Amino acid sequence: MVSALIPARYRSLTVLLSVLTLIGLFTHLHTTYQPFRQHVHSLFPQRIRNGEQAWYYGWEWRSGAQGEDLVRGMERVASGVGTTMDVVRASRERILGLQDECRRDGDRWEREYGRANLRMARSYEGSHARLKQVIRKALRGQELVLSTIGGSGAFPGFGPRSFSFCGPFRAADTYDTLPMLPVTNGHGVSTDEIWFSRFGEWFEGFMQPRSKERIGYVKVNGAVPATGSDYFSFCSSLHIPHNSSLIVVELSINDEYLPAEHTANMENLLRGLLELPHRPAVVLVQALEFHSAMMANGGDVHLPVALYYDVPVISMRNPLAGHMMRHTELLHPYFTTDWWQNPDVRHVNARGHRDMANVLASLVQDVACEYVGSPEATDGAADDGERDTAMLELLQDVFELQDDAATLPVSEMKDVSTLSRYWQHEAEQARPWGPWHRPKEDDEPARVQHGVWSEQRELGQVPRLRFLQHWSEHTENLPLEPQCFSTRSQEHPLTPVESNGWRTWYHPDRPEKTYLFSNTTGSAFKFDIETRLGIIKMYSLRSKTFGLGSVWCWVDGKREQGVRADGYWDNGNANIGRFTTIADNLQPGLHSVECELLEDTKDPGGGHEFRIISLMSL
């Protein structure tokens, strides 16, 4: 109707103007997305108070009677886990369903990739102790939280974390932030193509193939672009929940081959994750890339640390790099491409993400199938009562067993025969051997000479000594409990108490990369931050090509004792955050940190811009 009113000679011009208007509108929305997202978040409460039950299906939040019934059903299954036969019988369907799945399709990944390639991809499998604990929780019907931290290879979109809620959960017990609006902004892959999304989808289907009562689980993508293990060793708690069941770490690309730095960073990160209250399983996944200065990368620094902490490691380089060296034409179909359609050998494409997800899935599937195929879970028991008792042992929380063994009542420590149940499934070299020391007094614990090899109940525990410490029979290490304020966090944002010339900024094309920013020399800011061990660090962007300058930072007004932090470095095309230690010998308590943008710069082009990501302390 409207077009009929426009003369024919102007209609083509009108169509062209309409198209240009739409392009302009799209560009405007794209560049203003961050403020729009912040506005959307302002419309919703940051916390779901009073334990309100909520469901998330696609974009719809549901609560009320339906949600309450599902949550109560979940709590009924989870309550009394490991102590009542009702829980065992409720779990039987899951166990039998998983056994059928393993018999039917247990060699799925071997058929697709070959057992030799899968073995090569598993740089270290370890004891599987904590992975079995994840399987155990799923079989018991407990809700699971699957989390990942990493760099841009796992980053899902514009927000600092991406949430996917599958099934029932009590939101107030798990998170204090509503999900970000998901936007496809990965390096050449969409959100649902990211390896972690694919793995989560597989895990849900595999763990409950025929169960009527669905297991509630949550996926949390806590990836943060342009960061490495140094950042996450302080700030991981800002991006994944403390009650995670499984945490997958992918930082081998963003961590360069710098053993002097990243050995300690990865140890701090792994130790902090393993010591979380819910004692999660942790797996390192190392993506394939050919962009580093050498074939070695951060993954080769991480590996010995992972071995020490019994953390499984998946490396895509092991089975693929040599093959692609011989057949370089495979780079194009396996990596994303740049503007000129050349392979971006730093970021794999959707095919590479799919393979990462599947290789990780193969490890979890092998662990699960071995676990439910153990004698305790078979159908060979004489009757249902015996089978239920066997399943009760199968479902027993390994950490509950550890705690039980550490706190045995004196009455049970009088005779070694009463303790046989604690070692009945141990290997010969792991069983206790004499002499047996009886307690002399009622309040004195008995002592037993343990076997030389680790007992099953010990597997998965964090070593008393750190990887880089010397041997000591008595040294104890307390959890570090770092403090972090980050531009990539809404819960703990990096907000100065005083600022002159600094502002929060992001590039319109990269709104997920937020910085505290200034390009005016002489501009300054001030922060207040607490420390327990006297260490304060700043995490800022380093680049050769961004025209970055330098700042001078000092603590408690002592400018003359300050340190310089440079943004420029001659490190190829690596644009990534790095630490600067502001102070390392402070007294515990509250301190002020001040920084000023310097006129002097190391950038050959005279650039002064400086971008800060976080301020952290120990």
Coordinates of C-alpha atoms in Angstrom, one line a residue:
M1 CA 0.0 0.0 0.0
V2 CA 2.7 2.4 1.0
S3 CA 4.9 1.5 -2.0
A4 CA 2.0 2.3 -4.3
L5 CA 2.2 5.9 -3.2
I6 CA 5.9 6.2 -4.1
P7 CA 6.7 7.0 -7.8
A8 CA 8.3 4.1 -9.6
R9 CA 11.6 6.0 -10.3
Y10 CA 12.1 6.5 -6.5
R11 CA 11.3 3.0 -5.3
S12 CA 14.8 1.6 -5.8
L13 CA 16.2 4.5 -4.0
T14 CA 13.7 4.0 -1.2
V15 CA 14.7 0.3 -0.8
L16 CA 18.3 1.3 -0.7
L17 CA 17.7 3.9 2.0
S18 CA 15.7 1.3 4.0
V19 CA 18.5 -1.2 3.9
L20 CA 21.0 1.5 5.0
T21 CA 18.7 2.5 7.8
L22 CA 18.5 -1.1 9.0
I23 CA 22.3 -1.4 8.8
G24 CA 22.7 1.8 10.8
L25 CA 20.2 0.6 13.4
F26 CA 22.0 -2.8 13.8
T27 CA 25.4 -1.0 14.2
H28 CA 23.9 1.3 16.8
L29 CA 22.5 -1.6 18.8
H30 CA 25.8 -3.5 18.5
T31 CA 27.8 -0.5 19.8
T32 CA 25.3 0.2 22.6
Y33 CA 24.8 -3.4 23.7
Q34 CA 26.8 -3.1 26.9
P35 CA 24.7 -0.3 28.3
F36 CA 21.6 -2.1 27.1
R37 CA 22.7 -5.2 28.9
Q38 CA 23.4 -3.2 32.1
H39 CA 19.9 -1.7 31.8
V40 CA 18.3 -5.1 31.4
H41 CA 20.1 -6.3 34.5
S42 CA 18.9 -3.2 36.4
L43 CA 15.3 -4.4 35.7
F44 CA 15.9 -7.6 37.6
P45 CA 17.1 -8.2 41.2
Q46 CA 20.7 -9.2 41.5
R47 CA 19.8 -11.9 44.0
I48 CA 16.9 -14.4 44.1
R49 CA 16.0 -14.0 47.8
N50 CA 14.3 -16.2 50.3
G51 CA 15.3 -19.4 48.6
E52 CA 12.8 -18.9 45.7
Q53 CA 12.8 -21.9 43.4
A54 CA 13.1 -21.1 39.8
W55 CA 13.4 -23.0 36.5
Y56 CA 15.1 -21.8 33.4
Y57 CA 13.8 -23.2 30.1
G58 CA 15.3 -21.3 27.2
W59 CA 14.3 -17.7 28.0
E60 CA 11.5 -18.4 30.5
W61 CA 11.9 -18.4 34.2
R62 CA 9.3 -20.5 36.0
S63 CA 8.6 -20.6 39.7
G64 CA 5.8 -21.5 42.0
A65 CA 4.1 -24.9 42.5
Q66 CA 5.7 -26.6 39.5
G67 CA 9.1 -25.5 40.6
E68 CA 8.6 -26.2 44.2
D69 CA 7.4 -29.8 43.5
L70 CA 10.5 -30.5 41.4
V71 CA 12.8 -29.0 43.9
R72 CA 11.2 -31.0 46.7
G73 CA 11.6 -34.1 44.6
M74 CA 15.2 -33.3 44.1
E75 CA 15.8 -32.8 47.8
R76 CA 14.0 -36.0 48.7
V77 CA 16.5 -37.9 46.5
A78 CA 19.5 -36.0 47.8
S79 CA 18.6 -36.1 51.5
G80 CA 20.2 -38.8 53.5
V81 CA 22.4 -39.8 50.6
G82 CA 24.6 -42.7 51.5
T83 CA 22.6 -43.6 54.6
T84 CA 19.2 -44.9 53.5
M85 CA 18.2 -47.8 51.3
D86 CA 15.5 -45.5 49.8
V87 CA 18.2 -43.5 48.1
V88 CA 19.8 -46.6 46.8
R89 CA 16.6 -47.9 45.3
A90 CA 15.9 -44.5 43.7
S91 CA 19.4 -44.7 42.1
R92 CA 19.0 -48.2 40.8
E93 CA 17.3 -47.1 37.6
R94 CA 20.1 -44.7 36.9
I95 CA 22.8 -47.3 37.5
L96 CA 21.0 -49.9 35.4
G97 CA 20.4 -47.4 32.6
L98 CA 24.0 -46.4 32.6
Q99 CA 25.1 -50.0 32.5
D100 CA 22.9 -50.6 29.5
E101 CA 24.3 -47.4 27.8
C102 CA 27.8 -48.6 28.4
R103 CA 27.1 -52.1 27.0
R104 CA 25.3 -50.7 24.0
D105 CA 27.6 -47.8 23.0
G106 CA 30.7 -48.1 25.3
D107 CA 33.1 -48.1 22.3
R108 CA 31.5 -45.1 20.6
W109 CA 34.6 -42.8 20.8
E110 CA 37.0 -45.6 20.0
R111 CA 35.1 -46.3 16.8
E112 CA 35.3 -42.6 15.9
Y113 CA 38.9 -41.7 16.9
G114 CA 40.7 -44.9 17.5
R115 CA 42.0 -46.1 20.9
A116 CA 45.6 -45.1 20.1
N117 CA 44.6 -41.5 19.4
L118 CA 42.5 -41.4 22.6
R119 CA 45.4 -42.7 24.6
M120 CA 47.7 -40.1 23.1
A121 CA 45.2 -37.3 23.9
R122 CA 45.2 -38.3 27.5
S123 CA 48.5 -36.9 28.7
Y124 CA 47.5 -38.0 32.2
E125 CA 44.5 -39.8 33.5
G126 CA 45.3 -40.1 37.2
S127 CA 43.4 -42.1 39.7
H128 CA 39.9 -40.9 38.5
A129 CA 39.0 -40.5 42.1
R130 CA 37.3 -37.1 41.8
L131 CA 35.7 -37.9 38.4
K132 CA 34.2 -41.0 40.0
Q133 CA 32.8 -38.7 42.7
V134 CA 31.0 -36.7 40.0
I135 CA 29.6 -39.9 38.6
R136 CA 28.6 -41.0 42.1
K137 CA 26.7 -37.8 42.7
A138 CA 24.9 -38.1 39.4
L139 CA 23.8 -41.7 40.2
R140 CA 22.6 -40.5 43.6
G141 CA 20.4 -37.9 41.9
Q142 CA 22.3 -34.9 43.3
E143 CA 22.3 -31.8 41.2
L144 CA 25.6 -31.1 39.4
V145 CA 27.3 -27.9 38.5
L146 CA 29.6 -28.2 35.4
S147 CA 32.0 -25.2 35.1
T148 CA 34.8 -24.1 32.9
I149 CA 37.4 -21.4 33.1
G150 CA 39.6 -20.4 30.2
G151 CA 40.4 -17.8 27.6
S152 CA 38.8 -16.8 24.3
G153 CA 38.7 -20.3 23.1
A154 CA 35.9 -21.1 25.5
F155 CA 34.4 -17.6 25.7
P156 CA 30.6 -17.7 24.9
G157 CA 29.6 -14.2 24.3
F158 CA 29.6 -10.6 25.5
G159 CA 28.9 -11.3 29.2
P160 CA 31.6 -12.3 31.7
R161 CA 29.9 -15.7 32.2
S162 CA 27.3 -17.8 30.4
F163 CA 24.7 -19.9 32.2
S164 CA 22.7 -22.8 31.0
F165 CA 20.2 -24.3 33.4
C166 CA 19.0 -27.8 32.8
G167 CA 16.5 -29.2 35.2
P168 CA 15.7 -28.3 38.8
F169 CA 17.9 -26.3 41.1
R170 CA 17.6 -23.9 44.0
A171 CA 18.9 -20.7 42.5
A172 CA 19.5 -18.9 45.7
D173 CA 21.8 -21.7 47.0
T174 CA 23.9 -21.6 43.8
Y175 CA 24.1 -18.2 42.2
D176 CA 23.5 -14.6 43.0
T177 CA 23.3 -13.3 39.4
L178 CA 20.8 -13.9 36.7
P179 CA 22.0 -15.3 33.4
M180 CA 23.6 -13.0 30.8
L181 CA 21.9 -12.5 27.5
P182 CA 23.8 -15.0 25.3
V183 CA 25.2 -13.5 22.1
T184 CA 27.3 -15.4 19.6
N185 CA 30.8 -13.9 19.8
G186 CA 33.2 -16.8 19.8
H187 CA 36.2 -17.0 17.6
G188 CA 34.5 -18.3 14.5
V189 CA 32.0 -20.5 16.4
S190 CA 28.6 -20.0 17.8
T191 CA 27.6 -20.4 21.4
D192 CA 26.2 -23.9 21.0
E193 CA 29.4 -25.0 19.0
I194 CA 31.8 -24.2 21.9
W195 CA 33.4 -27.4 23.2
F196 CA 32.1 -26.9 26.7
S197 CA 28.5 -26.5 25.4
R198 CA 28.8 -29.7 23.4
F199 CA 30.3 -31.6 26.3
G200 CA 27.5 -30.5 28.6
E201 CA 24.9 -31.6 26.2
W202 CA 26.6 -35.0 25.8
F203 CA 26.9 -35.4 29.6
E204 CA 23.2 -34.8 30.2
G205 CA 22.2 -37.4 27.7
F206 CA 24.8 -40.0 28.8
M207 CA 24.1 -39.8 32.5
Q208 CA 20.4 -40.3 32.3
P209 CA 19.6 -42.3 29.2
R210 CA 16.4 -43.8 30.5
S211 CA 15.8 -42.2 33.9
K212 CA 12.3 -40.9 34.5
E213 CA 13.5 -38.5 37.2
R214 CA 15.9 -36.1 35.5
I215 CA 19.1 -35.0 37.2
G216 CA 19.3 -31.3 37.8
Y217 CA 22.5 -29.8 36.5
V218 CA 23.9 -26.4 35.6
K219 CA 26.5 -25.4 33.1
V220 CA 28.6 -22.3 33.9
N221 CA 31.0 -21.0 31.3
G222 CA 33.4 -18.7 33.3
A223 CA 35.8 -18.0 30.4
V224 CA 37.4 -14.5 30.4
P225 CA 39.2 -13.3 27.2
A226 CA 42.8 -12.2 27.3
T227 CA 43.5 -13.9 30.7
G228 CA 45.6 -16.8 31.9
S229 CA 46.3 -18.9 34.9
D230 CA 47.8 -15.8 36.7
Y231 CA 44.4 -14.1 36.5
F232 CA 42.3 -17.1 37.5
S233 CA 44.6 -18.0 40.4
F234 CA 43.3 -14.9 42.1
C235 CA 39.9 -14.4 40.5
S236 CA 38.4 -17.8 39.6
S237 CA 35.7 -17.4 42.3
L238 CA 34.3 -14.4 40.5
H239 CA 33.5 -16.5 37.4
I240 CA 32.4 -19.9 38.6
P241 CA 30.4 -21.0 41.6
H242 CA 32.0 -22.4 44.7
N243 CA 29.8 -25.5 44.6
S244 CA 31.0 -26.7 41.2
S245 CA 31.0 -30.4 40.8
L246 CA 33.3 -30.6 37.7
I247 CA 35.7 -27.7 36.6
V248 CA 37.4 -27.9 33.2
V249 CA 40.3 -25.6 32.8
E250 CA 41.5 -24.5 29.3
L251 CA 44.5 -22.1 29.6
S252 CA 47.3 -23.8 27.7
I253 CA 47.1 -21.2 24.8
N254 CA 46.9 -18.0 26.9
D255 CA 49.7 -19.3 29.2
E256 CA 52.9 -19.1 27.2
Y257 CA 55.8 -21.4 27.9
L258 CA 57.1 -19.5 30.9
P259 CA 57.9 -22.1 33.6
A260 CA 59.2 -19.5 36.1
E261 CA 55.8 -17.8 36.1
H262 CA 53.1 -20.2 35.2
T263 CA 54.2 -23.2 37.3
A264 CA 53.4 -21.2 40.4
N265 CA 50.3 -19.7 38.8
M266 CA 48.8 -23.0 37.8
E267 CA 49.6 -24.5 41.2
N268 CA 47.8 -21.7 43.0
L269 CA 44.9 -22.1 40.7
L270 CA 44.6 -25.9 41.0
R271 CA 45.2 -25.9 44.7
G272 CA 42.5 -23.3 45.1
L273 CA 40.0 -25.2 43.0
L274 CA 40.7 -28.6 44.6
E275 CA 40.2 -27.1 48.1
L276 CA 36.8 -25.7 47.4
P277 CA 34.2 -26.9 49.9
H278 CA 32.5 -29.3 47.6
R279 CA 35.9 -30.8 46.5
P280 CA 35.2 -30.8 42.8
A281 CA 36.8 -32.8 40.1
V282 CA 39.2 -30.8 37.9
V283 CA 40.4 -31.6 34.4
L284 CA 42.8 -29.7 32.2
V285 CA 42.0 -29.5 28.5
Q286 CA 44.7 -28.2 26.2
A287 CA 43.5 -27.0 22.8
L288 CA 45.5 -27.4 19.6
E289 CA 47.2 -24.2 18.3
F290 CA 50.3 -23.4 16.2
H291 CA 50.5 -19.7 17.0
S292 CA 53.0 -19.7 19.8
A293 CA 56.6 -18.8 19.4
M294 CA 57.4 -22.5 19.8
M295 CA 55.6 -25.8 19.7
A296 CA 55.8 -25.9 23.5
N297 CA 53.1 -23.8 25.2
G298 CA 51.6 -23.3 28.6
G299 CA 50.2 -26.8 28.7
D300 CA 53.8 -28.1 29.0
V301 CA 54.2 -26.0 32.1
H302 CA 50.9 -27.1 33.5
L303 CA 51.5 -30.9 33.0
P304 CA 53.9 -31.6 35.9
V305 CA 51.7 -29.6 38.3
A306 CA 48.7 -31.6 37.2
L307 CA 50.6 -34.8 37.8
Y308 CA 51.4 -33.7 41.3
Y309 CA 47.8 -32.9 42.1
D310 CA 46.3 -36.0 40.4
V311 CA 44.4 -33.8 37.9
P312 CA 43.6 -35.5 34.5
V313 CA 45.0 -33.7 31.4
I314 CA 43.6 -33.8 27.9
S315 CA 45.9 -32.5 25.1
M316 CA 44.7 -32.2 21.5
R317 CA 48.2 -31.5 20.4
N318 CA 49.5 -35.0 21.1
P319 CA 47.4 -36.9 18.5
L320 CA 47.0 -34.1 15.9
A321 CA 50.1 -31.9 15.7
G322 CA 52.4 -34.4 14.0
H323 CA 49.7 -35.5 11.6
M324 CA 49.0 -31.9 10.6
M325 CA 52.8 -31.2 10.1
R326 CA 52.7 -34.0 7.5
H327 CA 49.5 -32.8 6.0
T328 CA 49.4 -29.0 6.2
E329 CA 46.3 -28.8 3.9
L330 CA 44.3 -29.8 7.0
L331 CA 44.8 -26.4 8.7
H332 CA 42.1 -24.8 6.6
P333 CA 39.3 -27.2 7.6
Y334 CA 40.3 -27.3 11.2
F335 CA 41.0 -23.7 12.2
T336 CA 39.0 -20.4 12.0
T337 CA 40.0 -18.0 9.2
D338 CA 41.0 -14.3 9.3
W339 CA 39.6 -11.5 7.1
W340 CA 41.7 -12.8 4.1
Q341 CA 40.6 -16.4 4.7
N342 CA 44.0 -17.5 6.0
P343 CA 43.8 -20.1 8.8
D344 CA 43.9 -18.5 12.3
V345 CA 46.1 -21.2 13.8
R346 CA 45.5 -19.9 17.3
H347 CA 41.7 -20.8 17.4
V348 CA 40.2 -24.0 16.1
N349 CA 36.9 -23.9 14.4
A350 CA 33.6 -25.8 15.2
R351 CA 35.2 -29.1 14.1
G352 CA 38.1 -28.5 16.6
H353 CA 35.6 -27.6 19.4
R354 CA 33.6 -30.7 18.6
D355 CA 36.7 -32.9 18.9
M356 CA 37.8 -31.4 22.2
A357 CA 34.3 -32.0 23.6
N358 CA 34.3 -35.6 22.4
V359 CA 37.8 -36.5 23.6
L360 CA 36.8 -35.1 27.1
A361 CA 33.6 -37.1 26.9
S362 CA 35.5 -40.3 26.1
L363 CA 37.5 -39.9 29.3
V364 CA 34.3 -39.3 31.4
Q365 CA 32.5 -42.2 29.7
D366 CA 35.4 -44.6 30.3
V367 CA 35.5 -43.6 34.0
A368 CA 31.7 -44.0 34.3
C369 CA 31.5 -47.3 32.5
E370 CA 34.3 -48.8 34.5
Y371 CA 32.7 -47.5 37.7
V372 CA 29.2 -49.0 37.1
G373 CA 30.8 -52.1 35.7
S374 CA 32.5 -52.9 39.0
P375 CA 31.4 -56.0 40.9
E376 CA 29.5 -53.9 43.4
A377 CA 27.2 -52.6 40.7
T378 CA 26.5 -55.9 38.7
D379 CA 23.3 -57.9 38.8
G380 CA 25.1 -60.9 40.3
A381 CA 23.9 -60.4 43.9
A382 CA 21.7 -63.2 45.3
D383 CA 18.7 -61.0 45.9
D384 CA 17.6 -57.4 45.9
G385 CA 18.8 -56.9 49.5
E386 CA 22.3 -58.0 48.7
R387 CA 22.3 -55.9 45.5
D388 CA 21.0 -52.8 47.4
T389 CA 23.7 -53.3 50.0
A390 CA 26.3 -53.5 47.2
M391 CA 24.9 -50.4 45.6
L392 CA 25.0 -48.6 48.9
E393 CA 28.8 -49.2 49.0
L394 CA 29.0 -48.1 45.3
L395 CA 27.3 -44.8 46.1
Q396 CA 29.2 -44.0 49.3
D397 CA 30.8 -40.6 49.2
V398 CA 34.6 -41.1 49.0
F399 CA 35.2 -38.0 51.1
E400 CA 32.7 -39.2 53.7
L401 CA 34.9 -42.4 53.9
Q402 CA 38.0 -40.3 54.3
D403 CA 36.4 -38.2 57.1
D404 CA 35.1 -41.4 58.8
A405 CA 38.5 -43.0 58.8
A406 CA 40.0 -39.8 60.2
T407 CA 37.5 -39.6 63.1
L408 CA 36.9 -43.2 64.1
P409 CA 35.6 -43.4 67.6
V410 CA 37.9 -44.9 70.2
S411 CA 35.6 -47.8 70.7
E412 CA 36.2 -48.9 67.1
M413 CA 39.9 -48.6 67.4
K414 CA 40.4 -51.2 70.1
D415 CA 40.9 -54.1 67.7
V416 CA 42.2 -54.2 64.1
S417 CA 39.5 -56.7 63.2
T418 CA 36.8 -54.1 63.7
L419 CA 38.5 -52.0 61.0
S420 CA 38.6 -54.6 58.3
R421 CA 35.7 -53.0 56.5
Y422 CA 37.9 -49.9 55.9
W423 CA 40.5 -51.9 54.0
Q424 CA 38.5 -54.9 52.5
H425 CA 38.8 -53.5 48.9
E426 CA 42.3 -52.3 49.1
A427 CA 45.3 -53.8 47.2
E428 CA 47.7 -55.9 49.2
Q429 CA 50.4 -53.2 49.3
A430 CA 47.9 -50.6 50.5
R431 CA 46.6 -52.6 53.5
P432 CA 48.0 -51.9 57.0
W433 CA 50.7 -54.0 58.4
G434 CA 52.0 -54.5 62.0
P435 CA 52.6 -53.7 64.6
W436 CA 49.1 -52.7 65.7
H437 CA 49.3 -50.2 68.6
R438 CA 46.4 -50.4 70.9
P439 CA 45.4 -47.2 72.7
K440 CA 46.6 -47.1 76.3
E441 CA 43.9 -44.7 77.4
D442 CA 40.3 -44.3 76.4
D443 CA 40.9 -40.9 74.9
E444 CA 44.1 -41.9 73.1
P445 CA 43.7 -42.9 69.4
A446 CA 45.0 -46.2 68.2
R447 CA 47.8 -46.3 65.6
V448 CA 48.2 -48.6 62.7
Q449 CA 51.2 -48.9 60.4
H450 CA 49.8 -48.0 57.0
G451 CA 50.8 -49.8 53.8
V452 CA 53.4 -48.1 51.6
W453 CA 51.0 -47.5 48.7
S454 CA 48.0 -45.1 48.7
E455 CA 44.6 -46.3 50.0
Q456 CA 41.6 -45.7 47.9
R457 CA 40.2 -43.3 50.5
E458 CA 43.3 -41.1 50.2
L459 CA 42.9 -40.6 46.4
G460 CA 41.8 -37.2 45.4
Q461 CA 43.1 -35.4 48.5
V462 CA 45.2 -32.3 48.1
P463 CA 48.9 -32.9 49.0
R464 CA 50.0 -31.3 52.3
L465 CA 53.1 -29.7 50.7
R466 CA 53.0 -27.5 47.6
F467 CA 54.7 -28.5 44.4
L468 CA 57.5 -26.0 44.7
Q469 CA 58.1 -26.5 48.4
H470 CA 61.0 -28.5 49.9
W471 CA 60.2 -31.7 51.9
S472 CA 59.1 -31.2 55.5
E473 CA 57.4 -33.6 57.9
H474 CA 55.4 -30.9 59.6
T475 CA 54.7 -28.0 57.3
E476 CA 51.1 -27.2 56.8
N477 CA 49.6 -24.9 54.1
L478 CA 46.5 -23.0 54.7
P479 CA 44.2 -22.0 51.8
L480 CA 45.3 -18.8 50.2
E481 CA 41.9 -17.1 49.9
P482 CA 42.9 -14.4 47.5
Q483 CA 40.9 -11.2 47.0
C484 CA 40.1 -9.9 43.5
F485 CA 38.3 -6.8 42.1
S486 CA 37.9 -7.1 38.3
T487 CA 36.4 -5.2 35.4
R488 CA 35.1 -8.5 34.2
S489 CA 33.0 -9.0 37.3
Q490 CA 29.6 -7.5 38.3
E491 CA 29.8 -8.9 41.9
H492 CA 33.2 -7.4 42.7
P493 CA 33.9 -4.7 40.1
L494 CA 37.1 -2.7 39.9
T495 CA 35.9 0.7 41.2
P496 CA 38.4 3.3 42.5
V497 CA 37.6 5.3 45.6
E498 CA 39.2 8.3 43.9
S499 CA 39.8 8.8 40.2
N500 CA 40.9 11.6 37.9
G501 CA 41.0 10.8 34.2
W502 CA 40.3 7.1 34.4
R503 CA 37.0 5.4 33.3
T504 CA 35.5 2.0 32.5
W505 CA 35.9 1.4 28.8
Y506 CA 35.6 -1.3 26.2
H507 CA 36.1 -1.4 22.4
P508 CA 32.8 -1.3 20.5
D509 CA 33.8 -4.5 18.7
R510 CA 34.8 -6.3 21.9
P511 CA 32.3 -5.3 24.7
E512 CA 33.3 -8.4 26.7
K513 CA 36.8 -7.0 27.2
T514 CA 36.2 -4.3 29.7
Y515 CA 39.1 -2.3 31.2
L516 CA 39.8 0.6 33.6
F517 CA 41.2 2.9 31.0
S518 CA 43.1 6.2 30.5
N519 CA 45.2 7.8 27.8
T520 CA 45.8 11.1 29.6
T521 CA 49.2 11.4 31.2
G522 CA 49.1 12.5 34.8
S523 CA 45.7 10.9 35.4
A524 CA 45.6 9.0 38.6
F525 CA 43.3 6.7 40.7
K526 CA 43.2 5.3 44.2
F527 CA 42.0 1.9 45.6
D528 CA 41.5 0.5 49.0
I529 CA 42.2 -3.2 49.3
E530 CA 42.8 -5.6 52.2
T531 CA 45.6 -8.2 52.4
R532 CA 46.4 -11.1 54.8
L533 CA 49.8 -12.1 53.5
G534 CA 51.0 -8.6 52.4
I535 CA 50.9 -9.1 48.6
I536 CA 49.1 -6.8 46.2
K537 CA 49.2 -7.3 42.4
M538 CA 47.7 -5.5 39.4
Y539 CA 46.6 -7.3 36.2
S540 CA 46.9 -5.1 33.1
L541 CA 46.9 -5.6 29.3
R542 CA 50.3 -6.1 27.5
S543 CA 50.6 -5.6 23.8
K544 CA 53.1 -4.7 21.1
T545 CA 50.6 -3.1 18.7
F546 CA 48.0 -1.3 20.9
G547 CA 50.1 1.8 21.7
L548 CA 50.2 1.1 25.4
G549 CA 52.0 3.3 27.9
S550 CA 53.2 2.9 31.5
V551 CA 51.9 3.7 35.0
W552 CA 53.7 4.3 38.4
C553 CA 52.0 2.6 41.4
W554 CA 52.7 2.9 45.1
V555 CA 51.1 1.9 48.4
D556 CA 50.0 3.9 51.4
G557 CA 51.3 7.2 50.0
K558 CA 54.9 6.0 49.7
R559 CA 55.4 7.1 46.1
E560 CA 59.2 6.8 46.2
Q561 CA 58.8 3.1 46.9
G562 CA 56.5 2.5 44.0
V563 CA 56.9 0.2 41.0
R564 CA 56.5 0.8 37.2
A565 CA 54.0 -1.3 35.2
D566 CA 54.4 -1.2 31.4
G567 CA 51.7 -1.9 28.8
Y568 CA 54.1 -2.2 25.9
W569 CA 56.1 -5.4 25.3
D570 CA 57.9 -6.9 22.4
N571 CA 56.1 -10.3 22.4
G572 CA 54.9 -10.7 18.9
N573 CA 51.1 -10.5 18.4
A574 CA 50.3 -11.6 22.0
N575 CA 47.7 -9.2 23.5
I576 CA 47.0 -10.5 27.0
G577 CA 46.9 -9.6 30.6
R578 CA 50.0 -10.0 32.9
F579 CA 50.8 -9.4 36.6
T580 CA 52.7 -6.6 38.1
T581 CA 53.5 -7.0 41.8
I582 CA 52.8 -3.7 43.5
A583 CA 53.9 -4.8 47.0
D584 CA 54.8 -8.1 48.7
N585 CA 55.8 -7.3 52.2
L586 CA 52.9 -5.4 53.7
Q587 CA 51.4 -5.8 57.1
P588 CA 48.0 -7.5 57.2
G589 CA 45.1 -5.1 56.9
L590 CA 43.7 -2.4 54.7
H591 CA 46.0 -0.5 52.4
S592 CA 45.6 2.2 49.7
V593 CA 47.0 1.7 46.2
E594 CA 47.6 4.7 43.9
C595 CA 48.7 4.8 40.3
E596 CA 49.5 7.6 37.8
L597 CA 49.8 7.4 34.0
L598 CA 53.4 8.4 33.1
E599 CA 54.5 10.7 30.3
D600 CA 57.4 8.3 29.7
T601 CA 56.4 5.3 27.6
K602 CA 58.2 2.3 26.1
D603 CA 55.9 2.2 23.0
P604 CA 57.9 3.1 19.9
G605 CA 55.0 5.1 18.6
G606 CA 54.7 7.2 21.8
G607 CA 51.4 5.6 22.9
H608 CA 50.2 6.3 26.5
E609 CA 47.0 4.3 26.7
F610 CA 46.8 1.9 29.7
R611 CA 44.2 -0.8 30.4
I612 CA 43.8 -2.4 33.8
I613 CA 41.8 -5.6 34.2
S614 CA 41.9 -6.3 37.9
L615 CA 43.5 -5.6 41.3
M616 CA 44.1 -8.5 43.6
S617 CA 45.7 -9.3 47.0
L618 CA 46.7 -12.2 49.3

